[in-house]
Coordinates of C-alpha atoms and ligand atoms in Angstrom, one line a residue:
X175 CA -1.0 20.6 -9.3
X176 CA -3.4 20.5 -6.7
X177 CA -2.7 21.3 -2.7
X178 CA -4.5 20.8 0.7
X179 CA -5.1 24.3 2.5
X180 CA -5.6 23.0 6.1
X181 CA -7.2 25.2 9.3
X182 CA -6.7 22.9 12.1
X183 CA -7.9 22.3 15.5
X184 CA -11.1 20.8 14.7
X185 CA -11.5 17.7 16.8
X186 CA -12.7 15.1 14.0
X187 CA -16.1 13.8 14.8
X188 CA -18.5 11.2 12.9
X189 CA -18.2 8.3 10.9
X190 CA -15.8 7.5 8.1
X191 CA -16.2 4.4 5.1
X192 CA -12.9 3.1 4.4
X193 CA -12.4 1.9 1.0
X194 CA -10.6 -1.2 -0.6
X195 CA -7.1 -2.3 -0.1
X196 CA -4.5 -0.6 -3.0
X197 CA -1.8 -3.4 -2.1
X198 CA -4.2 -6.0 -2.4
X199 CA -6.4 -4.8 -5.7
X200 CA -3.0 -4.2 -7.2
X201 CA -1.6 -7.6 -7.3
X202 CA -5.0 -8.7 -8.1
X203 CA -6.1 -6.8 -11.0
X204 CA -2.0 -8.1 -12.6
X205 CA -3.3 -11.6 -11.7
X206 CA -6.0 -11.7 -13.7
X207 CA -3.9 -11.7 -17.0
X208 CA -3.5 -15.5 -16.0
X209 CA -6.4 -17.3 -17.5
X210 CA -8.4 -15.4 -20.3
X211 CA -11.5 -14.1 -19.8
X212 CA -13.8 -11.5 -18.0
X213 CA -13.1 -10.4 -14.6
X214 CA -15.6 -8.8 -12.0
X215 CA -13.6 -7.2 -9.0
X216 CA -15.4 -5.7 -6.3
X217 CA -15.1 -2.9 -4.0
X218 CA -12.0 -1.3 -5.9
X219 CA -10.6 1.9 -4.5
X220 CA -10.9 5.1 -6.7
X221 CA -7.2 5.8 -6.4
X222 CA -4.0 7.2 -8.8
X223 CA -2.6 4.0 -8.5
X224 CA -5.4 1.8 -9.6
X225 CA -5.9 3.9 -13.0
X226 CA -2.0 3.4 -13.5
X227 CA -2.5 -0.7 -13.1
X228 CA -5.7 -0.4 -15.2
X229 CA -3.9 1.7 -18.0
X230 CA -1.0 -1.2 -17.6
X231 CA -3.5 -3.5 -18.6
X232 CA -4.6 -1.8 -21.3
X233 CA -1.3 -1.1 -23.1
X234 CA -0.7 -5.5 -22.4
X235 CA -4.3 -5.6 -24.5
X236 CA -6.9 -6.6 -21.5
X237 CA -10.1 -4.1 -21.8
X238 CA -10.7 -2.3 -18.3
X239 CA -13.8 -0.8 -17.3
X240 CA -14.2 0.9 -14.2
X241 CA -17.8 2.1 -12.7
X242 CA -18.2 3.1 -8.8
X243 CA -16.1 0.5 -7.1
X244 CA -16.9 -2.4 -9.3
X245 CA -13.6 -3.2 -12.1
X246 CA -14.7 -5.1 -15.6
X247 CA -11.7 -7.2 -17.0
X248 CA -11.5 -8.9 -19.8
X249 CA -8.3 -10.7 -20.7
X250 CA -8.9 -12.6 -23.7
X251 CA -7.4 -10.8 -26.4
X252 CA -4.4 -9.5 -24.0
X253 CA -1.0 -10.3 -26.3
X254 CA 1.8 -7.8 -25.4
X255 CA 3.7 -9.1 -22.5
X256 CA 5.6 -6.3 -21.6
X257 CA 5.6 -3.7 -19.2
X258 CA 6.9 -0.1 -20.3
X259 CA 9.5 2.0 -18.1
X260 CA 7.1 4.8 -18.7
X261 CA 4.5 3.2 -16.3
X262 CA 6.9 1.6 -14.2
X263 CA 8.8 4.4 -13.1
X264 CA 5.1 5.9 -11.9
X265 CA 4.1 2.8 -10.0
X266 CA 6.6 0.3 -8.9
X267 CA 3.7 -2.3 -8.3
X268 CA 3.9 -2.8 -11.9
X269 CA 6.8 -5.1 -11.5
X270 CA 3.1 -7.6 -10.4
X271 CA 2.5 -8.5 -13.8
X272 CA 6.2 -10.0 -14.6
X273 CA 4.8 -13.6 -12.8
X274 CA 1.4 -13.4 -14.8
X275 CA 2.9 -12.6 -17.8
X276 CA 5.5 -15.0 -17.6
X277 CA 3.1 -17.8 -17.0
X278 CA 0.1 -16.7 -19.6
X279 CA 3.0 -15.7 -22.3
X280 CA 6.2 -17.8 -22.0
X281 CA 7.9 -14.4 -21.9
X282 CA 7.7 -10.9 -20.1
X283 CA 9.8 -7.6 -20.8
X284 CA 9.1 -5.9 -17.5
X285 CA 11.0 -2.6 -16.9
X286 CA 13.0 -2.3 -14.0
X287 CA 11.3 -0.4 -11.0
X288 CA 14.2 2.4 -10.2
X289 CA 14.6 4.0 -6.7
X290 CA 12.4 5.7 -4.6
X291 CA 12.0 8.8 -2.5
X292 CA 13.7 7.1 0.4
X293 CA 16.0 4.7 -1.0
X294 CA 17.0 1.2 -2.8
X295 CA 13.8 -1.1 -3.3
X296 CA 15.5 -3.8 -4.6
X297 CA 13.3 -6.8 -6.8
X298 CA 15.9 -9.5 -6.9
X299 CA 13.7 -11.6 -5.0
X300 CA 11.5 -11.1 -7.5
X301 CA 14.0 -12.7 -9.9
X302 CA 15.3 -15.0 -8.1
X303 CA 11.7 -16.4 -7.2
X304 CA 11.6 -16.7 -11.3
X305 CA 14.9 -17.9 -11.9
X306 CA 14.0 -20.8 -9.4
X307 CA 10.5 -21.8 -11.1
X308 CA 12.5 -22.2 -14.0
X309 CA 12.4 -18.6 -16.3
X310 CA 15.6 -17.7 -17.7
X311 CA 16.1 -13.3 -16.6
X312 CA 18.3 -11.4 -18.3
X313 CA 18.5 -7.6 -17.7
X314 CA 19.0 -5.7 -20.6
X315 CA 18.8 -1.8 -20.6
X316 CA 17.0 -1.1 -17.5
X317 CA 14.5 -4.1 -18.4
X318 CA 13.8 -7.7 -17.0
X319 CA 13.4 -10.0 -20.1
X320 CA 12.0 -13.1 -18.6
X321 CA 11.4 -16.2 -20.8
X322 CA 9.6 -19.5 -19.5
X323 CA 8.7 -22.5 -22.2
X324 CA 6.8 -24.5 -18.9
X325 CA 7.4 -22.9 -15.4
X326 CA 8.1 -25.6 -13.0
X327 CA 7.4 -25.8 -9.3
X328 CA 10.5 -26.1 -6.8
X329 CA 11.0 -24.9 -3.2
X330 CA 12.3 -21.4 -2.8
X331 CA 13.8 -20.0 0.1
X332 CA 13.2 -16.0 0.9
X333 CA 16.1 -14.2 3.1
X334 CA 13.9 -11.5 3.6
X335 CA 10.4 -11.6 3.7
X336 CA 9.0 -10.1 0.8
X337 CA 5.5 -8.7 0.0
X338 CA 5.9 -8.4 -3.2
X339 CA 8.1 -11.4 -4.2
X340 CA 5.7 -13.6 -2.1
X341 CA 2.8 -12.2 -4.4
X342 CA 4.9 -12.9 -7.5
X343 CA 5.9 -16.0 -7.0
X344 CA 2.6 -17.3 -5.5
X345 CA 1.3 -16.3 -9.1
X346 CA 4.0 -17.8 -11.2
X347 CA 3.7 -20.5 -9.2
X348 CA -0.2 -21.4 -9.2
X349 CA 0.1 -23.2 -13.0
X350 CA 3.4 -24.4 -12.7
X351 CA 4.2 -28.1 -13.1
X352 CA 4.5 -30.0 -9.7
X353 CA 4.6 -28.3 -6.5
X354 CA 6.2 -24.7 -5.1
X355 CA 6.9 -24.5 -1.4
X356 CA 7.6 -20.4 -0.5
X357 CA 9.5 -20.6 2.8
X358 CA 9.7 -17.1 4.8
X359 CA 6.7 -16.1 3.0
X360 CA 5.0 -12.6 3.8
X361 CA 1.8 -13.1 5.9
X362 CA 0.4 -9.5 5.3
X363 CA -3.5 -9.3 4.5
X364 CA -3.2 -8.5 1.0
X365 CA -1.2 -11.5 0.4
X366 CA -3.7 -13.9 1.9
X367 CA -6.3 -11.3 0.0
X368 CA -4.4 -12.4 -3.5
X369 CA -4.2 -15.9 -2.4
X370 CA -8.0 -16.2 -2.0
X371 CA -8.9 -14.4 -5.2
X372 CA -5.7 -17.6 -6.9
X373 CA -7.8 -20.4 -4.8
X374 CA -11.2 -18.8 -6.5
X375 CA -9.9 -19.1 -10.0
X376 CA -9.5 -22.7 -9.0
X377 CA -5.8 -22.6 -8.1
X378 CA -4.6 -25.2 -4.9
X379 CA -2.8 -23.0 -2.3
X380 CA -2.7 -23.8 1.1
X381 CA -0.7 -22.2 4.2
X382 CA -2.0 -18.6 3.5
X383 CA -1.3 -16.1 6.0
X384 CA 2.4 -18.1 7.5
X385 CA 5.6 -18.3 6.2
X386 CA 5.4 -21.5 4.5
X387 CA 3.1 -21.6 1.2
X388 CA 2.4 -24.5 -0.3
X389 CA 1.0 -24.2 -3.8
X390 CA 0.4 -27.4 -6.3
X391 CA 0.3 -26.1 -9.9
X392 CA -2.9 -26.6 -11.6
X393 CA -3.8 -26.0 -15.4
X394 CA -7.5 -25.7 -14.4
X395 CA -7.5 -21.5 -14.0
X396 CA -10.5 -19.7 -14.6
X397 CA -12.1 -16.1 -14.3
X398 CA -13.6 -15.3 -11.6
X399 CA -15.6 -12.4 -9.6
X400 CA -14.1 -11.1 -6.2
X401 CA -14.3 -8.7 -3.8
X402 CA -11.1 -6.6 -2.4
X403 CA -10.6 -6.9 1.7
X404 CA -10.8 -3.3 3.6
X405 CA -7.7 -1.5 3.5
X406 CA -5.7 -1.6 6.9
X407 CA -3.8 1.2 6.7
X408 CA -6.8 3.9 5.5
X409 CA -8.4 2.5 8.1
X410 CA -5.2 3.0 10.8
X411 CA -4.8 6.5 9.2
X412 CA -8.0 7.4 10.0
X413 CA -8.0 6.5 13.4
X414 CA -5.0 8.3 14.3
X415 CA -6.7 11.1 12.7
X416 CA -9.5 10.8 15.1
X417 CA -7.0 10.5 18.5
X418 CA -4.3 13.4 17.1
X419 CA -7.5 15.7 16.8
X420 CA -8.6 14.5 20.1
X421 CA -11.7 13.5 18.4
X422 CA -14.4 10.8 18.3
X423 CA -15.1 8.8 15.4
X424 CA -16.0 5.4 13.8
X425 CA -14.8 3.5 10.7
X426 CA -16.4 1.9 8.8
X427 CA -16.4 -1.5 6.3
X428 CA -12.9 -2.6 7.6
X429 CA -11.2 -5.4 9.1
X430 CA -9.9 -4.6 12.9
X431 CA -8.2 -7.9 13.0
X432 CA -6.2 -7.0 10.2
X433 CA -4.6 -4.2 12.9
X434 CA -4.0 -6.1 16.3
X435 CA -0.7 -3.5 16.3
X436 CA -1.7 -0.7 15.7
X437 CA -5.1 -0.5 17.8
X438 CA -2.9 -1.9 20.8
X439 CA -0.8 1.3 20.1
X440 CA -3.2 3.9 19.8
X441 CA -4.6 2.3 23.0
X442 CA -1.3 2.9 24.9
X443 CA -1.5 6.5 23.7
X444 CA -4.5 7.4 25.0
X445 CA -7.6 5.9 22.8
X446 CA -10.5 4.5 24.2
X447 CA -11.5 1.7 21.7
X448 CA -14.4 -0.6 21.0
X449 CA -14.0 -2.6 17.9
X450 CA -16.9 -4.3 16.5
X451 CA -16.9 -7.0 13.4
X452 CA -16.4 -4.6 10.8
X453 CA -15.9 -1.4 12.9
X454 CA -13.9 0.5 15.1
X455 CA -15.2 3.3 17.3
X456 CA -12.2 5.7 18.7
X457 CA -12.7 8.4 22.0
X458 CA -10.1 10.6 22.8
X459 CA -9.8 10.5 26.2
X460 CA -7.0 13.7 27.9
X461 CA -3.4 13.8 27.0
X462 CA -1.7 11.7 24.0
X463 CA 0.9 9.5 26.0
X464 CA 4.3 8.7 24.3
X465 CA 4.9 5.3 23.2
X466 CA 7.8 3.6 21.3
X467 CA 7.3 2.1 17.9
X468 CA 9.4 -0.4 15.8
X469 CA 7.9 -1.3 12.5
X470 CA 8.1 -5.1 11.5
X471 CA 6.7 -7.4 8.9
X472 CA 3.2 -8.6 9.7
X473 CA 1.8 -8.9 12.2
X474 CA 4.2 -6.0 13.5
X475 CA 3.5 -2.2 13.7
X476 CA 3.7 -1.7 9.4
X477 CA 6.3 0.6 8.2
X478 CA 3.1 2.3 6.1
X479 CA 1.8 3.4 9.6
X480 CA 5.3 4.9 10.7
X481 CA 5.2 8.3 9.3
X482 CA 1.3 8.8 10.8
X483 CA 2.5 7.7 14.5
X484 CA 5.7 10.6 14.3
X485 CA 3.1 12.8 13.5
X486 CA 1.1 11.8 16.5
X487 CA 4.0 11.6 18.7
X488 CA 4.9 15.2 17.7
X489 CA 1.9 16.4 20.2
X490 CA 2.1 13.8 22.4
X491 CA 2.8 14.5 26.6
X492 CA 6.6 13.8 26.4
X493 CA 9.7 11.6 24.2
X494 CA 9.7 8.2 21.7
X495 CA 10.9 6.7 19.6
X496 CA 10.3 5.8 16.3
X497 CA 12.1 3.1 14.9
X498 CA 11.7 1.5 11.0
X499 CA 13.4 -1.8 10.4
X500 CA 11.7 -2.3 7.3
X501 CA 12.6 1.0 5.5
X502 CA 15.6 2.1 6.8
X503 CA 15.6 5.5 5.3
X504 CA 11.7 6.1 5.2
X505 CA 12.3 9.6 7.2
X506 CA 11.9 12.1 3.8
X507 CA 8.7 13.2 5.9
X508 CA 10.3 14.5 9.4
X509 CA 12.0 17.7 7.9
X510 CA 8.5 18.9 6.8
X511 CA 7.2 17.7 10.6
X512 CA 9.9 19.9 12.0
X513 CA 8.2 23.2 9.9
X514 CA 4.7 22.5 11.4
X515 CA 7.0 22.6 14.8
X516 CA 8.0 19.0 15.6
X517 CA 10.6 18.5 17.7
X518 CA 12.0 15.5 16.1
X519 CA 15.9 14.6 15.6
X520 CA 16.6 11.6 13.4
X521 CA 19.4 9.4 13.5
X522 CA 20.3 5.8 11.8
X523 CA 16.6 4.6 11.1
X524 CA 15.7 6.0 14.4
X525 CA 13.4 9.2 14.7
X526 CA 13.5 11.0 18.3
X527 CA 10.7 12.8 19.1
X528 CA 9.8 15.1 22.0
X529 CA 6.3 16.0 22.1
X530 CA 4.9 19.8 21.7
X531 CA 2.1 21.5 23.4
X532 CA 0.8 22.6 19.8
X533 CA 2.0 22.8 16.1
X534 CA 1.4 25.8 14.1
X535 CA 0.1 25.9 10.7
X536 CA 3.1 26.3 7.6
X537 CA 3.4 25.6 3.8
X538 CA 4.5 22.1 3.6
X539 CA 6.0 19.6 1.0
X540 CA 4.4 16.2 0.2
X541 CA 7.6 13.7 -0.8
X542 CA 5.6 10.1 -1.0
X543 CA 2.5 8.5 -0.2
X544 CA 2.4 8.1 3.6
X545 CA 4.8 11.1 4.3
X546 CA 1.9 13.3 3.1
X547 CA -0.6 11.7 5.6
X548 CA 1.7 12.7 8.0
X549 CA 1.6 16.0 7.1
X550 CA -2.6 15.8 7.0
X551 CA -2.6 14.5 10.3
X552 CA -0.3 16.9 12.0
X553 CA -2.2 19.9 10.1
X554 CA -5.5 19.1 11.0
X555 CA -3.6 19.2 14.7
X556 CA -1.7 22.5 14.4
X557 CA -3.0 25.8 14.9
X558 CA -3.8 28.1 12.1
X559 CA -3.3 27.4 8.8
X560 CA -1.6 25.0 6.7
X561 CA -0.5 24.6 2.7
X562 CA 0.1 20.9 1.8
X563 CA 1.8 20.9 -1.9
X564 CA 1.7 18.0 -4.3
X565 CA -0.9 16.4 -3.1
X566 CA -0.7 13.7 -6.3
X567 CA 1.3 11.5 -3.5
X568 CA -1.3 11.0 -1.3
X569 CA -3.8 10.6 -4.2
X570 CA -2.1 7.2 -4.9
X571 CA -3.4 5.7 -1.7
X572 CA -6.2 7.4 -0.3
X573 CA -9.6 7.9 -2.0
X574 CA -11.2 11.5 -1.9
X575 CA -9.6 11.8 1.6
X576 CA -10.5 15.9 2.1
X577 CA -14.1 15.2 1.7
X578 CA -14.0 11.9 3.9
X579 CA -12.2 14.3 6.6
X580 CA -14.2 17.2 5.5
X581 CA -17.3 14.9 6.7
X582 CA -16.0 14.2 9.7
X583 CA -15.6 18.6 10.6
X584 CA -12.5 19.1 9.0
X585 CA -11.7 22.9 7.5
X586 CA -9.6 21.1 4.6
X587 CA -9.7 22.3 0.7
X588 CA -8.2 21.2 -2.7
X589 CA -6.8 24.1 -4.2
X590 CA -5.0 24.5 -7.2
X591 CA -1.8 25.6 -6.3
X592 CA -1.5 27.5 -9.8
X593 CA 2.0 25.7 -10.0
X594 CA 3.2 23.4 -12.9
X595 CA 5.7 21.0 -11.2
Ligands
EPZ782 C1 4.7 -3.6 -0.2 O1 5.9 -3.1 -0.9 C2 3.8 -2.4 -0.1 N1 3.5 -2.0 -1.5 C3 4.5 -1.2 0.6 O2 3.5 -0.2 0.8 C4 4.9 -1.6 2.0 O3 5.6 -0.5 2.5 C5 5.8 -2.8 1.9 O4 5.1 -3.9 1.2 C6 6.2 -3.4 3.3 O5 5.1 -3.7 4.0 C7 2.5 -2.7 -2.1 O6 2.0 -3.7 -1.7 C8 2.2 -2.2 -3.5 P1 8.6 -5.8 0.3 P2 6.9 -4.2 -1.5 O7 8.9 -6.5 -0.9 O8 6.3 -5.4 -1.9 C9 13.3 -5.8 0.7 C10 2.4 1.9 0.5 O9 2.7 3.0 1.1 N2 13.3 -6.5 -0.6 O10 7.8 -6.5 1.4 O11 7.8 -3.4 -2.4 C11 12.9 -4.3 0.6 O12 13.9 -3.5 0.2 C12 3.6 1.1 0.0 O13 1.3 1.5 0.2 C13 14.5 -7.0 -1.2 O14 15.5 -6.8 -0.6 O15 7.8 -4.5 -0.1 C14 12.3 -4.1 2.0 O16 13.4 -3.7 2.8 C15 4.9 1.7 0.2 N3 14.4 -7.6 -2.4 C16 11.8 -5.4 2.4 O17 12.3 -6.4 1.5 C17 13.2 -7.8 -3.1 O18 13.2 -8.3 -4.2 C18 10.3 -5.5 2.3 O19 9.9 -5.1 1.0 C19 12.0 -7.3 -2.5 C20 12.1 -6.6 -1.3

């Protein structure tokens, strides 16, 4: 198992490329099992998660090649709709390819995603979505059978509003018979991102990026070549990066308007800004100043930003608060904060945090994806040395981050920590 050794204090300086979006590629790459045929998807992050989704495919029979940032797919001989518990329990994303399957096969065994680190990540909307296109889901075993002769468009109602389901749905819904209205639909990037990628296979979407989808099913689908938006929250890690380091830097090949939030946040704490079309240039400038945060669904402050923004609150020049309405129990990260120094009580879905003059270096535990950002982040802030452990986490979302940070003046290695876990 690899793990970061950290030696912080080095204000991060430079330019950094941010890569393509994981939660839109994802979605993406399961949607093209709906018409048979080759693929080209562009700008494809080189990421843990990506080679899961791409082995996925493989196992339902599509051939997968994957060179630089560009992903080959080809389709046309895929025949096993099913998606082992093996994979899923690596990558709940998998549960993507039940409304591709469902359409492309008739049928889908999809195994049931089980917990995570912090807590119930329920899919019923997932199955209810089906349920209401037509499918008849029955759970057998820690599976989702799914069967479908002809899925047929109706109007379906979310109670919360679900990334995931939206995604689904829209892609269950795109040959369908007649027409599917989503209601409280999710609005995030990726979402509109997958929509896009539908409309160029020739599907008839409309109302991308509200809450009220329209989509009129069409039998016309065809491969297609695409090319995956910027991802948001690389590019909002980053920038944090720059302003908890009291650094200058620029990012790259991303999408400012895709974070109004956080940008007006990092403003209020401090960061002198200027955002271009496709970049965004960040100056420290004196103290970090404390300011509240309460995640929402887009376009709120995202819940995959939350963990990052405690870390930068840990050093900032007095008390917030950290709230995450989306997550509820997405804290599995503050106990390690505290060891770096944080002063940080949590209660409810509330973190409290009272800013310190400095953190100081420790061995630390990586528990999910964003929680071990957070942990980057406040190393490369802390005095001395840190030891970041299972690093595989944050290999799931971030490409090659230590030599993007290490190009930007950061004192950060991959070791191997010589343990087997
Ligand atoms: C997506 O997860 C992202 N993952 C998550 O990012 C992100 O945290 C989340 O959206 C929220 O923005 C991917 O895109 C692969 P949801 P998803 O369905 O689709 C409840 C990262 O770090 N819900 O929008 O699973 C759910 O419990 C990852 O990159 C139901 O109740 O999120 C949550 O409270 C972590 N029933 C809320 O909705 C359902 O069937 C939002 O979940 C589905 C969801």
């Amino acid at each position: 198992m690899d793990k970061f050794v950290i030696e912080g204090g080095v204000p991060l300086k430079g330019e950094v490329q941010i890569s393509g979006s994981k939660n839109a590629a994802l979605p993406i790459i399961a949607a093209c099992l709906l018409a048979p045929g080759q693929y080209i998807l562009k700008n494809i992050p080189r990421l843990r998660d990506i080679r899961t989704i791409a082995h996925l495919m493989r196992v339902i029979g599509a051939k997968v090649e994957f060179e630089n940032h560009s992903m080959k797919i080809d389709t046309t001989h895929a025949d096993f709709p099913e998606a082992p518990y093996e994979l899923v329990k690596t990558m709940r994303a998998s549960i993507y390819v039940l409304g591709p399957l469902l359409t492309r096969f008739g049928k889908a065994r999809v195994s049931m995603p089980g917990g995570c680190a912090w807590g119930p990540r329920p899919v019923d909307l997932h199955l209810k979505g089906m349920e209401l296109l037509g499918a008849k889901i029955e759970l057998d075993r820690g599976y989702v059978n799914a069967r479908a002769d002809k899925l047929r468009g109706n109007h379906i109602y979310f109670d919360v509003s679900s990334v995931g389901a939206t995604g689904n749905v829209m892609m269950a819904a795109v040959s369908a018979q007649g027409t599917t209205i989503i209601e409280n639909a999710a609005e995030e990037p990726e979402i509109v991102n997958l929509g896009e990628f539908l409309i160029a296979m020739g599907a008839n979407i409309s109302g991308l990026g509200t809450k009220h989808i329209t989509i009129e099913g069409s039998s016309e689908l065809h491969p297609t070549e695409f090319t995956i938006t910027p991802d948001r929250i690389e590019t909002a890690t980053f920038l944090t990066a720059g302003l908890i380091t009291r650094g200058e830097l620029t990012v790259t090949r991303c999408q400012p308007e895709h974070s109004h939030e956080v940008l007006a946040k990092l403003k209020e704490a401090g960061a002198k800004l200027s955002v271009e079309l496709n970049s965004i240039h960040l100056k420290s400038a004196g103290a970090i100043q404390p300011v509240d945060v309460t995640t929402a669904i887009y376009p709120g402050y995202p819940t995959d930003m939350q963990a990052q923004w405690i870390a930068l609150m840990s050093v900032a020049n007095g008390r917030s608060v950290i709230t995450d309405m989306i997550y509820p129990d997405r804290f599995t990260h503050v106990p390690e904060l505290r060891r770096l120094g944080a002063d940080i009580v949590q209660k409810n879905n509330s973190a409290f945090v009272k800013g310190v003059a400095k953190l100081k270096g420790a061995p630390v535990m990586s528990t999910d994806l964003r929680a071990s950002a957070s942990l980057v982040l406040s190393a490369l802030a802390a005095e001395g040395v840190s030891d970041i452990h299972r690093v595989y986490h944050i290999d799931r979302g971030y490409e090659r981050i230590e030599e993007k940070l290490k190009k930007l003046g950061a004192k950060i290695e991959r070791t191997d920590d010589g343990k087997m876990y």
